[in-house]
Structures are given as C-alpha cells and as structure tokens.
mmCIF file of C-alpha atoms in Angstrom:
data_model
loop_
_atom_site.group_PDB
_atom_site.id
_atom_site.type_symbol
_atom_site.label_atom_id
_atom_site.label_comp_id
_atom_site.label_asym_id
_atom_site.label_seq_id
_atom_site.Cartn_x
_atom_site.Cartn_y
_atom_site.Cartn_z
ATOM 1 C CA MET C 293 66.057 4.236 -176.971
ATOM 2 C CA GLN C 294 62.883 4.312 -174.882
ATOM 3 C CA PHE C 295 61.695 6.672 -172.176
ATOM 4 C CA ALA C 296 58.384 6.909 -170.327
ATOM 5 C CA ILE C 297 56.811 8.480 -167.248
ATOM 6 C CA ARG C 298 53.953 6.162 -166.301
ATOM 7 C CA PRO C 299 52.076 7.466 -163.269
ATOM 8 C CA MET C 300 50.416 10.849 -163.196
ATOM 9 C CA ILE C 301 52.443 12.858 -160.652
ATOM 10 C CA HIS C 302 50.666 15.118 -158.147
ATOM 11 C CA GLY C 303 51.918 17.394 -155.391
ATOM 12 C CA TYR C 304 50.012 18.524 -152.292
ATOM 13 C CA ASP C 305 50.946 20.329 -149.104
ATOM 14 C CA THR C 306 48.878 18.030 -146.864
ATOM 15 C CA PHE C 307 47.137 14.659 -146.763
ATOM 16 C CA ALA C 308 43.827 16.490 -146.315
ATOM 17 C CA ALA C 309 44.307 18.273 -149.638
ATOM 18 C CA PHE C 310 45.146 14.987 -151.341
ATOM 19 C CA GLY C 311 42.166 13.195 -149.760
ATOM 20 C CA LYS C 312 39.769 15.861 -150.959
ATOM 21 C CA ALA C 313 41.199 16.014 -154.489
ATOM 22 C CA HIS C 314 41.093 12.235 -154.913
ATOM 23 C CA ALA C 315 37.836 11.616 -153.007
ATOM 24 C CA VAL C 316 39.402 9.100 -150.614
ATOM 25 C CA GLY C 317 36.640 7.088 -148.913
ATOM 26 C CA PRO C 318 35.346 3.712 -147.678
ATOM 27 C CA ARG C 319 36.028 1.908 -150.962
ATOM 28 C CA ASP C 320 39.743 2.697 -150.621
ATOM 29 C CA LEU C 321 42.278 0.624 -148.664
ATOM 30 C CA ILE C 322 45.173 2.612 -147.205
ATOM 31 C CA PHE C 323 48.269 0.462 -146.660
ATOM 32 C CA THR C 324 50.643 2.225 -144.278
ATOM 33 C CA GLN C 325 52.331 2.220 -140.861
ATOM 34 C CA ARG C 326 50.422 2.911 -137.659
ATOM 35 C CA ILE C 327 52.580 5.895 -136.737
ATOM 36 C CA LEU C 328 51.858 7.549 -140.087
ATOM 37 C CA TYR C 329 48.142 6.848 -139.737
ATOM 38 C CA GLU C 330 48.031 8.253 -136.206
ATOM 39 C CA THR C 331 50.103 11.313 -137.119
ATOM 40 C CA PHE C 332 48.622 12.390 -140.426
ATOM 41 C CA PHE C 333 45.288 10.802 -141.373
ATOM 42 C CA SER C 334 43.578 9.040 -138.467
ATOM 43 C CA GLN C 335 40.275 10.711 -139.440
ATOM 44 C CA THR C 336 40.160 9.093 -142.875
ATOM 45 C CA GLN C 337 37.057 7.135 -143.880
ATOM 46 C CA ALA C 338 39.157 4.664 -145.845
ATOM 47 C CA GLN C 339 39.850 1.093 -144.774
ATOM 48 C CA THR C 340 43.339 0.533 -143.348
ATOM 49 C CA LEU C 341 45.970 -2.187 -143.407
ATOM 50 C CA PHE C 342 49.132 -1.775 -141.349
ATOM 51 C CA TYR C 343 52.555 -2.904 -142.551
ATOM 52 C CA ASP C 344 53.654 -3.179 -138.900
ATOM 53 C CA ASP C 345 51.218 -6.040 -138.310
ATOM 54 C CA PHE C 346 53.224 -8.195 -140.706
ATOM 55 C CA CYS C 347 56.792 -6.908 -140.748
ATOM 56 C CA GLY C 348 59.126 -5.096 -138.365
ATOM 57 C CA GLY C 349 61.847 -4.332 -140.888
ATOM 58 C CA GLU C 350 62.351 -4.701 -144.621
ATOM 59 C CA PRO C 351 59.978 -7.144 -146.355
ATOM 60 C CA THR C 352 60.741 -10.803 -146.965
ATOM 61 C CA ALA C 353 58.914 -13.071 -149.368
ATOM 62 C CA ALA C 354 57.216 -14.745 -146.392
ATOM 63 C CA THR C 355 55.932 -11.516 -144.823
ATOM 64 C CA VAL C 356 54.533 -10.334 -148.162
ATOM 65 C CA ASP C 357 52.797 -13.701 -148.583
ATOM 66 C CA ALA C 358 51.027 -13.032 -145.272
ATOM 67 C CA MET C 359 49.990 -9.583 -146.516
ATOM 68 C CA LEU C 360 48.616 -11.138 -149.696
ATOM 69 C CA ILE C 361 46.387 -13.501 -147.717
ATOM 70 C CA GLU C 362 44.857 -10.570 -145.828
ATOM 71 C CA VAL C 363 44.457 -8.311 -148.875
ATOM 72 C CA ARG C 364 42.731 -11.078 -150.844
ATOM 73 C CA SER C 365 40.071 -11.226 -148.135
ATOM 74 C CA ARG C 366 39.259 -7.502 -148.440
ATOM 75 C CA TYR C 367 36.905 -5.680 -150.832
ATOM 76 C CA PHE C 368 38.092 -2.339 -152.166
ATOM 77 C CA ASP C 369 38.493 -0.414 -155.410
ATOM 78 C CA ARG C 370 41.810 1.375 -154.857
ATOM 79 C CA LEU C 371 44.928 0.528 -152.910
ATOM 80 C CA ILE C 372 46.573 3.674 -151.536
ATOM 81 C CA ALA C 373 50.058 2.965 -150.193
ATOM 82 C CA ILE C 374 51.614 5.614 -147.960
ATOM 83 C CA GLY C 375 55.107 4.987 -146.618
ATOM 84 C CA GLY C 376 58.734 4.338 -147.410
ATOM 85 C CA GLY C 377 60.065 2.252 -150.257
ATOM 86 C CA SER C 378 59.311 -1.081 -148.560
ATOM 87 C CA ILE C 379 55.615 -0.267 -148.230
ATOM 88 C CA LEU C 380 55.370 0.995 -151.798
ATOM 89 C CA ASP C 381 57.219 -2.070 -153.127
ATOM 90 C CA CYS C 382 54.794 -4.359 -151.273
ATOM 91 C CA ALA C 383 51.763 -2.463 -152.574
ATOM 92 C CA LYS C 384 52.719 -3.113 -156.197
ATOM 93 C CA VAL C 385 52.465 -6.847 -155.533
ATOM 94 C CA LEU C 386 49.372 -6.569 -153.312
ATOM 95 C CA ALA C 387 47.491 -4.875 -156.165
ATOM 96 C CA LEU C 388 48.225 -7.638 -158.696
ATOM 97 C CA ASP C 389 45.446 -9.862 -160.026
ATOM 98 C CA SER C 390 46.915 -13.169 -158.903
ATOM 99 C CA ASN C 391 46.565 -15.860 -156.258
ATOM 100 C CA ASP C 392 50.238 -16.841 -156.517
ATOM 101 C CA SER C 393 52.824 -16.672 -153.739
ATOM 102 C CA VAL C 394 55.664 -14.166 -153.954
ATOM 103 C CA ALA C 395 58.090 -16.911 -155.017
ATOM 104 C CA SER C 396 55.788 -17.826 -157.911
ATOM 105 C CA LEU C 397 55.224 -14.187 -158.856
ATOM 106 C CA PHE C 398 59.001 -13.658 -159.022
ATOM 107 C CA ALA C 399 59.411 -16.407 -161.626
ATOM 108 C CA SER C 400 60.868 -14.873 -164.773
ATOM 109 C CA ASP C 401 57.873 -15.474 -167.053
ATOM 110 C CA VAL C 402 55.088 -14.350 -164.670
ATOM 111 C CA GLN C 403 53.435 -10.974 -165.385
ATOM 112 C CA PRO C 404 49.886 -10.776 -163.979
ATOM 113 C CA GLY C 405 47.620 -7.804 -164.485
ATOM 114 C CA ARG C 406 46.321 -5.494 -161.780
ATOM 115 C CA LYS C 407 42.944 -5.952 -160.058
ATOM 116 C CA VAL C 408 42.516 -2.552 -158.343
ATOM 117 C CA GLY C 409 43.556 1.054 -158.760
ATOM 118 C CA LEU C 410 46.930 1.942 -157.272
ATOM 119 C CA ILE C 411 48.096 5.213 -155.699
ATOM 120 C CA LEU C 412 51.592 5.453 -154.213
ATOM 121 C CA SER C 413 52.668 8.263 -151.876
ATOM 122 C CA PRO C 414 56.208 8.313 -150.405
ATOM 123 C CA THR C 415 56.951 9.464 -146.872
ATOM 124 C CA THR C 416 60.705 9.392 -147.446
ATOM 125 C CA CYS C 417 62.744 11.033 -150.186
ATOM 126 C CA GLY C 418 64.745 8.116 -151.457
ATOM 127 C CA THR C 419 63.698 5.101 -153.448
ATOM 128 C CA GLY C 420 61.486 6.821 -156.017
ATOM 129 C CA SER C 421 59.388 3.657 -155.767
ATOM 130 C CA GLU C 422 56.238 5.674 -156.418
ATOM 131 C CA VAL C 423 57.172 5.969 -160.098
ATOM 132 C CA THR C 424 58.802 2.564 -160.721
ATOM 133 C CA CYS C 425 57.309 -0.881 -161.299
ATOM 134 C CA VAL C 426 60.003 -2.726 -159.332
ATOM 135 C CA SER C 427 59.518 -4.554 -156.024
ATOM 136 C CA VAL C 428 62.539 -5.646 -153.971
ATOM 137 C CA PHE C 429 62.162 -8.329 -151.283
ATOM 138 C CA ASP C 430 64.565 -10.368 -149.188
ATOM 139 C CA PHE C 431 64.676 -14.087 -149.988
ATOM 140 C CA PRO C 432 66.513 -15.615 -146.995
ATOM 141 C CA GLU C 433 66.603 -19.033 -148.632
ATOM 142 C CA ILE C 434 69.062 -17.722 -151.238
ATOM 143 C CA GLY C 435 70.726 -15.252 -148.877
ATOM 144 C CA SER C 436 70.043 -12.131 -150.916
ATOM 145 C CA LYS C 437 67.521 -9.483 -151.868
ATOM 146 C CA VAL C 438 65.953 -9.783 -155.304
ATOM 147 C CA GLY C 439 64.089 -7.212 -157.364
ATOM 148 C CA LYS C 440 61.563 -7.725 -160.132
ATOM 149 C CA GLY C 441 59.684 -5.315 -162.363
ATOM 150 C CA PHE C 442 55.985 -5.960 -162.948
ATOM 151 C CA ASN C 443 54.395 -4.382 -166.002
ATOM 152 C CA ALA C 444 51.245 -3.816 -163.917
ATOM 153 C CA GLY C 445 53.287 -2.464 -160.995
ATOM 154 C CA PHE C 446 53.234 1.135 -162.194
ATOM 155 C CA ALA C 447 50.825 3.198 -160.115
ATOM 156 C CA ASP C 448 47.971 5.167 -161.636
ATOM 157 C CA HIS C 449 49.003 8.161 -159.519
ATOM 158 C CA ALA C 450 52.205 9.092 -157.669
ATOM 159 C CA VAL C 451 51.452 11.625 -154.945
ATOM 160 C CA LEU C 452 54.111 13.817 -153.275
ATOM 161 C CA ILE C 453 52.877 15.315 -149.991
ATOM 162 C CA ASP C 454 55.172 17.844 -148.283
ATOM 163 C CA GLU C 455 53.594 17.281 -144.867
ATOM 164 C CA PHE C 456 54.953 13.736 -144.709
ATOM 165 C CA LEU C 457 58.534 14.998 -144.341
ATOM 166 C CA SER C 458 57.626 17.141 -141.321
ATOM 167 C CA LYS C 459 58.054 14.250 -138.865
ATOM 168 C CA ILE C 460 60.634 12.129 -140.689
ATOM 169 C CA PRO C 461 63.365 10.803 -138.350
ATOM 170 C CA TYR C 462 66.742 12.201 -139.344
ATOM 171 C CA GLN C 463 68.302 8.782 -139.988
ATOM 172 C CA VAL C 464 65.452 7.784 -142.302
ATOM 173 C CA PHE C 465 65.755 11.065 -144.183
ATOM 174 C CA ALA C 466 69.530 10.742 -144.494
ATOM 175 C CA THR C 467 69.688 7.157 -145.721
ATOM 176 C CA SER C 468 66.688 7.433 -148.027
ATOM 177 C CA SER C 469 67.874 10.643 -149.688
ATOM 178 C CA ALA C 470 71.334 9.108 -150.085
ATOM 179 C CA ASP C 471 69.707 6.215 -151.942
ATOM 180 C CA ALA C 472 68.084 8.733 -154.305
ATOM 181 C CA LEU C 473 71.543 10.187 -154.927
ATOM 182 C CA VAL C 474 72.892 6.704 -155.680
ATOM 183 C CA HIS C 475 70.061 6.083 -158.158
ATOM 184 C CA ALA C 476 70.758 9.295 -160.020
ATOM 185 C CA LEU C 477 74.529 8.765 -160.140
ATOM 186 C CA GLU C 478 74.372 5.101 -161.161
ATOM 187 C CA ILE C 479 71.745 5.574 -163.843
ATOM 188 C CA TYR C 480 73.560 8.526 -165.382
ATOM 189 C CA LEU C 481 76.534 6.206 -165.949
ATOM 190 C CA ALA C 482 74.561 3.106 -167.001
ATOM 191 C CA PRO C 483 75.053 1.820 -170.570
ATOM 192 C CA GLY C 484 71.316 2.182 -171.223
ATOM 193 C CA ALA C 485 71.140 5.828 -170.137
ATOM 194 C CA ASN C 486 69.899 8.361 -172.681
ATOM 195 C CA ALA C 487 69.433 12.102 -173.073
ATOM 196 C CA TYR C 488 66.161 12.011 -171.136
ATOM 197 C CA THR C 489 67.390 10.006 -168.143
ATOM 198 C CA ASP C 490 70.500 12.225 -168.109
ATOM 199 C CA VAL C 491 68.347 15.326 -167.562
ATOM 200 C CA PHE C 492 66.507 13.801 -164.589
ATOM 201 C CA CYS C 493 69.674 12.327 -163.071
ATOM 202 C CA LEU C 494 71.752 15.498 -163.226
ATOM 203 C CA ALA C 495 68.906 17.614 -161.842
ATOM 204 C CA ALA C 496 68.457 15.168 -158.952
ATOM 205 C CA VAL C 497 72.186 15.075 -158.147
ATOM 206 C CA ARG C 498 72.465 18.868 -158.188
ATOM 207 C CA SER C 499 69.413 19.327 -155.949
ATOM 208 C CA LEU C 500 70.458 16.684 -153.416
ATOM 209 C CA LEU C 501 74.040 17.892 -153.104
ATOM 210 C CA GLN C 502 72.912 21.500 -152.716
ATOM 211 C CA GLY C 503 70.428 20.368 -150.061
ATOM 212 C CA TYR C 504 73.136 18.487 -148.195
ATOM 213 C CA ILE C 505 75.391 21.529 -148.169
ATOM 214 C CA ARG C 506 72.563 23.671 -146.762
ATOM 215 C CA MET C 507 71.835 21.058 -144.127
ATOM 216 C CA THR C 508 75.457 20.642 -143.017
ATOM 217 C CA GLN C 509 75.823 24.429 -142.768
ATOM 218 C CA LEU C 510 72.449 25.308 -141.209
ATOM 219 C CA GLY C 511 71.389 22.126 -139.433
ATOM 220 C CA SER C 512 68.702 19.514 -139.944
ATOM 221 C CA SER C 513 65.901 22.034 -139.320
ATOM 222 C CA VAL C 514 66.107 23.052 -142.999
ATOM 223 C CA ILE C 515 64.975 19.602 -144.176
ATOM 224 C CA GLN C 516 61.323 20.608 -143.891
ATOM 225 C CA GLU C 517 62.013 23.936 -145.596
ATOM 226 C CA ASP C 518 63.515 22.001 -148.508
ATOM 227 C CA ALA C 519 60.850 19.257 -148.534
ATOM 228 C CA LYS C 520 59.561 20.031 -152.031
ATOM 229 C CA ALA C 521 63.089 19.960 -153.448
ATOM 230 C CA TYR C 522 63.971 16.646 -151.767
ATOM 231 C CA LEU C 523 60.716 14.977 -152.828
ATOM 232 C CA ALA C 524 61.154 16.212 -156.395
ATOM 233 C CA ALA C 525 64.789 15.069 -156.549
ATOM 234 C CA SER C 526 63.882 11.601 -155.278
ATOM 235 C CA ASN C 527 61.010 11.445 -157.749
ATOM 236 C CA MET C 528 63.231 12.493 -160.656
ATOM 237 C CA ALA C 529 65.780 9.824 -159.758
ATOM 238 C CA GLY C 530 62.893 7.355 -159.569
ATOM 239 C CA ILE C 531 61.719 8.348 -163.048
ATOM 240 C CA ALA C 532 65.206 7.610 -164.351
ATOM 241 C CA LEU C 533 65.176 4.292 -162.461
ATOM 242 C CA SER C 534 61.850 3.335 -164.032
ATOM 243 C CA ASN C 535 63.573 3.481 -167.422
ATOM 244 C CA VAL C 536 67.106 2.234 -166.650
ATOM 245 C CA LEU C 537 68.219 -0.057 -163.823
ATOM 246 C CA ALA C 538 70.903 0.795 -161.289
ATOM 247 C CA GLY C 539 74.295 -0.922 -161.266
ATOM 248 C CA GLY C 540 77.193 -2.118 -159.141
ATOM 249 C CA VAL C 541 76.529 -0.051 -156.022
ATOM 250 C CA HIS C 542 73.078 -1.584 -155.704
ATOM 251 C CA ALA C 543 74.331 -5.046 -156.634
ATOM 252 C CA ILE C 544 76.875 -5.093 -153.815
ATOM 253 C CA ALA C 545 74.538 -3.368 -151.359
ATOM 254 C CA MET C 546 71.702 -5.834 -152.043
ATOM 255 C CA HIS C 547 73.700 -8.813 -150.849
ATOM 256 C CA PHE C 548 75.381 -7.025 -147.951
ATOM 257 C CA GLY C 549 72.071 -5.590 -146.761
ATOM 258 C CA SER C 550 70.461 -9.025 -146.817
ATOM 259 C CA GLU C 551 73.314 -10.680 -144.938
ATOM 260 C CA HIS C 552 73.474 -8.073 -142.169
ATOM 261 C CA HIS C 553 69.912 -6.675 -142.139
ATOM 262 C CA VAL C 554 71.105 -3.208 -143.068
ATOM 263 C CA PRO C 555 68.490 -0.711 -144.339
ATOM 264 C CA HIS C 556 68.727 -0.395 -148.098
ATOM 265 C CA GLY C 557 69.604 3.303 -148.201
ATOM 266 C CA GLU C 558 72.317 2.888 -145.595
ATOM 267 C CA ALA C 559 73.880 0.049 -147.589
ATOM 268 C CA THR C 560 73.850 1.883 -150.928
ATOM 269 C CA ARG C 561 75.307 5.029 -149.333
ATOM 270 C CA LEU C 562 78.070 2.890 -147.828
ATOM 271 C CA PHE C 563 79.183 1.385 -151.146
ATOM 272 C CA LEU C 564 78.732 4.466 -153.360
ATOM 273 C CA PRO C 565 82.169 6.063 -152.741
ATOM 274 C CA PRO C 566 84.362 2.948 -153.200
ATOM 275 C CA VAL C 567 82.474 1.806 -156.316
ATOM 276 C CA PHE C 568 82.684 5.241 -157.929
ATOM 277 C CA LYS C 569 86.344 5.627 -156.985
ATOM 278 C CA THR C 570 86.933 2.277 -158.696
ATOM 279 C CA TYR C 571 85.053 3.445 -161.796
ATOM 280 C CA TYR C 572 86.961 6.736 -161.852
ATOM 281 C CA GLY C 573 90.294 4.961 -161.567
ATOM 282 C CA LYS C 574 89.453 2.596 -164.434
ATOM 283 C CA GLU C 575 87.766 4.994 -166.891
ATOM 284 C CA PRO C 576 88.097 8.661 -165.826
ATOM 285 C CA SER C 577 87.465 10.205 -169.248
ATOM 286 C CA GLY C 578 83.963 8.873 -169.943
ATOM 287 C CA LYS C 579 80.615 10.125 -168.609
ATOM 288 C CA ILE C 580 81.941 9.942 -165.064
ATOM 289 C CA ALA C 581 83.927 13.074 -165.920
ATOM 290 C CA ASP C 582 80.599 14.942 -166.145
ATOM 291 C CA ILE C 583 79.749 13.815 -162.620
ATOM 292 C CA ALA C 584 83.206 14.782 -161.379
ATOM 293 C CA GLN C 585 82.789 18.250 -162.898
ATOM 294 C CA LEU C 586 79.331 18.681 -161.332
ATOM 295 C CA ILE C 587 80.630 17.653 -157.896
ATOM 296 C CA GLU C 588 83.456 20.199 -158.114
ATOM 297 C CA GLU C 589 81.042 22.872 -159.313
ATOM 298 C CA ILE C 590 78.860 22.343 -156.228
ATOM 299 C CA LEU C 591 81.400 21.350 -153.567
ATOM 300 C CA GLY C 592 84.356 23.364 -154.809
ATOM 301 C CA PRO C 593 87.693 22.346 -156.357
ATOM 302 C CA CYS C 594 89.477 19.334 -154.914
ATOM 303 C CA GLY C 595 92.760 19.731 -153.117
ATOM 304 C CA PRO C 596 96.059 18.085 -154.118
ATOM 305 C CA GLY C 597 95.830 14.306 -154.258
ATOM 306 C CA CYS C 598 92.044 14.410 -153.885
ATOM 307 C CA THR C 599 89.444 13.371 -156.458
ATOM 308 C CA PRO C 600 85.878 14.725 -156.634
ATOM 309 C CA PHE C 601 84.707 11.383 -155.282
ATOM 310 C CA ASP C 602 86.860 11.801 -152.190
ATOM 311 C CA ALA C 603 85.118 15.146 -151.659
ATOM 312 C CA LEU C 604 81.732 13.472 -152.182
ATOM 313 C CA ASP C 605 82.715 10.825 -149.620
ATOM 314 C CA GLU C 606 83.554 13.547 -147.079
ATOM 315 C CA LEU C 607 80.186 15.247 -147.602
ATOM 316 C CA LEU C 608 78.255 11.974 -147.328
ATOM 317 C CA ALA C 609 80.080 11.162 -144.089
ATOM 318 C CA LYS C 610 78.543 14.330 -142.609
ATOM 319 C CA VAL C 611 75.077 13.160 -143.668
ATOM 320 C CA VAL C 612 75.361 9.430 -142.889
ATOM 321 C CA PRO C 613 78.548 8.654 -140.937
ATOM 322 C CA THR C 614 80.671 5.957 -142.538
ATOM 323 C CA ARG C 615 80.770 2.660 -140.686
ATOM 324 C CA ARG C 616 83.301 -0.095 -141.327
ATOM 325 C CA LEU C 617 81.921 -3.414 -142.567
ATOM 326 C CA SER C 618 83.385 -5.123 -139.509
ATOM 327 C CA GLU C 619 81.046 -2.997 -137.351
ATOM 328 C CA TYR C 620 78.099 -4.745 -139.026
ATOM 329 C CA GLY C 621 79.595 -8.165 -138.301
ATOM 330 C CA MET C 622 81.399 -8.879 -141.574
ATOM 331 C CA ALA C 623 84.729 -10.665 -141.218
ATOM 332 C CA ALA C 624 87.740 -10.419 -143.524
ATOM 333 C CA GLU C 625 87.337 -14.063 -144.479
ATOM 334 C CA ASP C 626 83.814 -13.302 -145.776
ATOM 335 C CA VAL C 627 85.021 -11.049 -148.573
ATOM 336 C CA ASP C 628 85.699 -13.714 -151.193
ATOM 337 C CA ARG C 629 82.388 -15.499 -150.534
ATOM 338 C CA TYR C 630 80.417 -12.253 -150.637
ATOM 339 C CA ALA C 631 81.974 -11.296 -153.971
ATOM 340 C CA ASP C 632 80.979 -14.674 -155.410
ATOM 341 C CA LYS C 633 77.421 -14.235 -154.129
ATOM 342 C CA VAL C 634 77.093 -10.799 -155.717
ATOM 343 C CA ILE C 635 78.196 -12.211 -159.064
ATOM 344 C CA GLU C 636 75.846 -15.188 -158.678
ATOM 345 C CA THR C 637 72.663 -13.317 -157.661
ATOM 346 C CA GLN C 638 72.921 -9.761 -159.013
ATOM 347 C CA GLN C 639 73.620 -10.043 -162.744
ATOM 348 C CA ARG C 640 70.406 -8.080 -163.384
ATOM 349 C CA LEU C 641 72.224 -5.060 -161.906
ATOM 350 C CA LEU C 642 75.866 -5.813 -162.697
ATOM 351 C CA VAL C 643 75.210 -5.581 -166.441
ATOM 352 C CA ASN C 644 74.452 -1.875 -165.881
ATOM 353 C CA ASN C 645 77.904 -1.033 -164.514
ATOM 354 C CA TYR C 646 79.706 1.997 -165.929
ATOM 355 C CA THR C 647 82.723 -0.239 -166.465
ATOM 356 C CA PRO C 648 82.807 -3.986 -165.792
ATOM 357 C CA LEU C 649 83.590 -4.952 -162.201
ATOM 358 C CA SER C 650 85.594 -8.137 -161.902
ATOM 359 C CA LYS C 651 85.559 -10.335 -158.836
ATOM 360 C CA ALA C 652 88.899 -8.771 -157.895
ATOM 361 C CA ASP C 653 87.326 -5.301 -158.150
ATOM 362 C CA ILE C 654 84.434 -6.317 -155.890
ATOM 363 C CA VAL C 655 86.848 -7.855 -153.388
ATOM 364 C CA GLN C 656 88.848 -4.606 -153.377
ATOM 365 C CA ILE C 657 85.670 -2.569 -152.805
ATOM 366 C CA TYR C 658 84.803 -4.686 -149.785
ATOM 367 C CA ASN C 659 88.360 -4.452 -148.472
ATOM 368 C CA GLN C 660 88.337 -0.639 -148.708
ATOM 369 C CA LEU C 661 85.509 -0.605 -146.168
ATOM 370 C CA MET C 662 86.704 -3.363 -143.845
#
C-alpha cells in the first residue's frame, strides 16, 4: 500500500491574495484562457500564454505540440496554469524538460524531468488535475483519448481560489463537479484503494451530494456560497486519483468523448449510473454496499423496486440532464465496435474496475443509454 499528497495545497479568497503570497511577477508565465485573464487578473505583471490561441475545445496531441513550440521559445522560472482540467493537463507537459513531441512523450518508457517550477490553480471543481500527475489528450489517429502519468507532472503548489467559481458557467460547474463525483466513487471501489483513499473519496462524495441537494432545492445561486466545499471535494477526489486510477466509467467515457467530441465531465456523468448499476447487480455485497448506504443516508431511503443508484441517477439528471447516446450521433450499429475499442485502448483503466466488465457488459451499458 502506498499513499502520497505531492503538491503543497493552498487556499485563497482571491487571485490578488495568491499573487501577493507567491510573489507573482515578470519571471512567471501564466497559462490560461483570455476570459479568465480579463476577468480576474489582467493587471498581473506576469507573462501570459493563452490556451485559446491553440485550442478551441479539449486538447489533442497536435494542439499541445503547437503549445510546446511556443513555450520552448519563452524564458521564465515558473509556469502558473489557471483553468479547467484541460489547461492543467497541458501545463504538466509544457513544464517538462524535453524537446520531444507529445506522441514521443507518451511512449511507455519516457519520463523526463521538469525544467521550471509549476503551480496549478483550478477554475472548475472537477478533475482534481491540480494534485495529479496525469495528462489526458485526444489522439485522433487512434480514435480515442489517452492518459499518461509523468513523475515530474506533480505541481509544486496546488492553489484553490474561491473567486474563480464566481463566474463559472452553470454547465461547466455541473459537468466538472460530476466528474469529481465519478472520481471519488470509482476510486473507492478500485482494487488498489486503501484506507487513506477511502477517507478522501467518502468525504468528497458526501460533500458533493449534499451540495447538489442544496442546489436543486435553493437554485444555482448557492454554488458560490458553497465554493470552498466544492473546491475541497474536487481536490480530495483528485488526491485519491493521484494514488489510484479510475475505472470502467472513465474507460467507456474516454472513447465515447473522443468519438463525439463530448466534454469529459459530461461523458463520465453520462456513464456513471449504468456502470454502477451493472456493478451493483453483479456484486452488491462488496464495497459498493458502503456507497449504497451513503447515498440512502443523504438522499433518503429508496422506494420499492428502486436501488440507491436509481436515486443517484435521478439526482444527477437534475444537475446534468441525461441525454441519449443517439442524440450525440451514436447509432445502434456502433455499439459492438465501440465496446471493442474500449477494450483495445483503455486497459489502463479497465483493470481498476470494481468487478470485471466483459464485452457483453459494456455493450449492455451502451444499450441502456441508446
């Protein structure tokens, strides 16, 4: 058993407080989006590099290669990445001490060091990327997203700034926080989970579900009131993820998201209920019983013929409405091919399933959402 928390974790109310505490200045390069720069820190003395100049959606290997060319022409001491999971994932690679392309860096035996300091600050409450070493990029040539952990990818500092949630679009909040919930639930059930990851996962699940109930009862205006709780829950799920990888929900979502250009959090939220219902049907008496009990404790007892994961599905549908796979452009005849592709490209995640998922199981999961 191993467990570690690598970055030093800090919390601030505002960017200004962070900038003062960390002496942000001209020898720093802030990697972010223009809208974040213009909204929160346009007066900074730091250099800037904008994700939007290279990529309009989630990062591909090619767009990150273009970022690498630009970053290698700059002179700076610290890379400060401020943004969602895609920006933070890119920053881990941009800070590496290497002249390789992304494809070369993702080779199994490549682990370069880091050439500059690295500070990661999330503006969503989802991926927990600020405390992991993993970068996930889309590789269109193989038709799937691929993740890789870099030993040097852990930041020196992970910085949680409440102010950044004050302007978050509802859809970004909803899908990113749902991804944090998926992380916590999957890692709690993973074969490599331990007493320490269990503590972080259960705390994250409890906080997120309680936040969702408040939001569905009182409206989205309470998101900012609960900013510290959401950021902490996402961070705790990220700490668990930095020690144990996610499983089948992410495996299926990775391929589907790549095929249909669906934001990562939206895809993981979509596949969470059918995967967990499959797990619960196959092995209801294991650790998943703890999750079922926690869901009932927070959401209330299930009615006749209903499982806790049906109740979870109903709550999630109020946060991120469920869409059928056909609405994204998937056809019934795609199911078999997609299942094969998941098995072919996502073994890194599938080995962390609570119970093994056969091809027939994956086909059934797709069919439940068609």
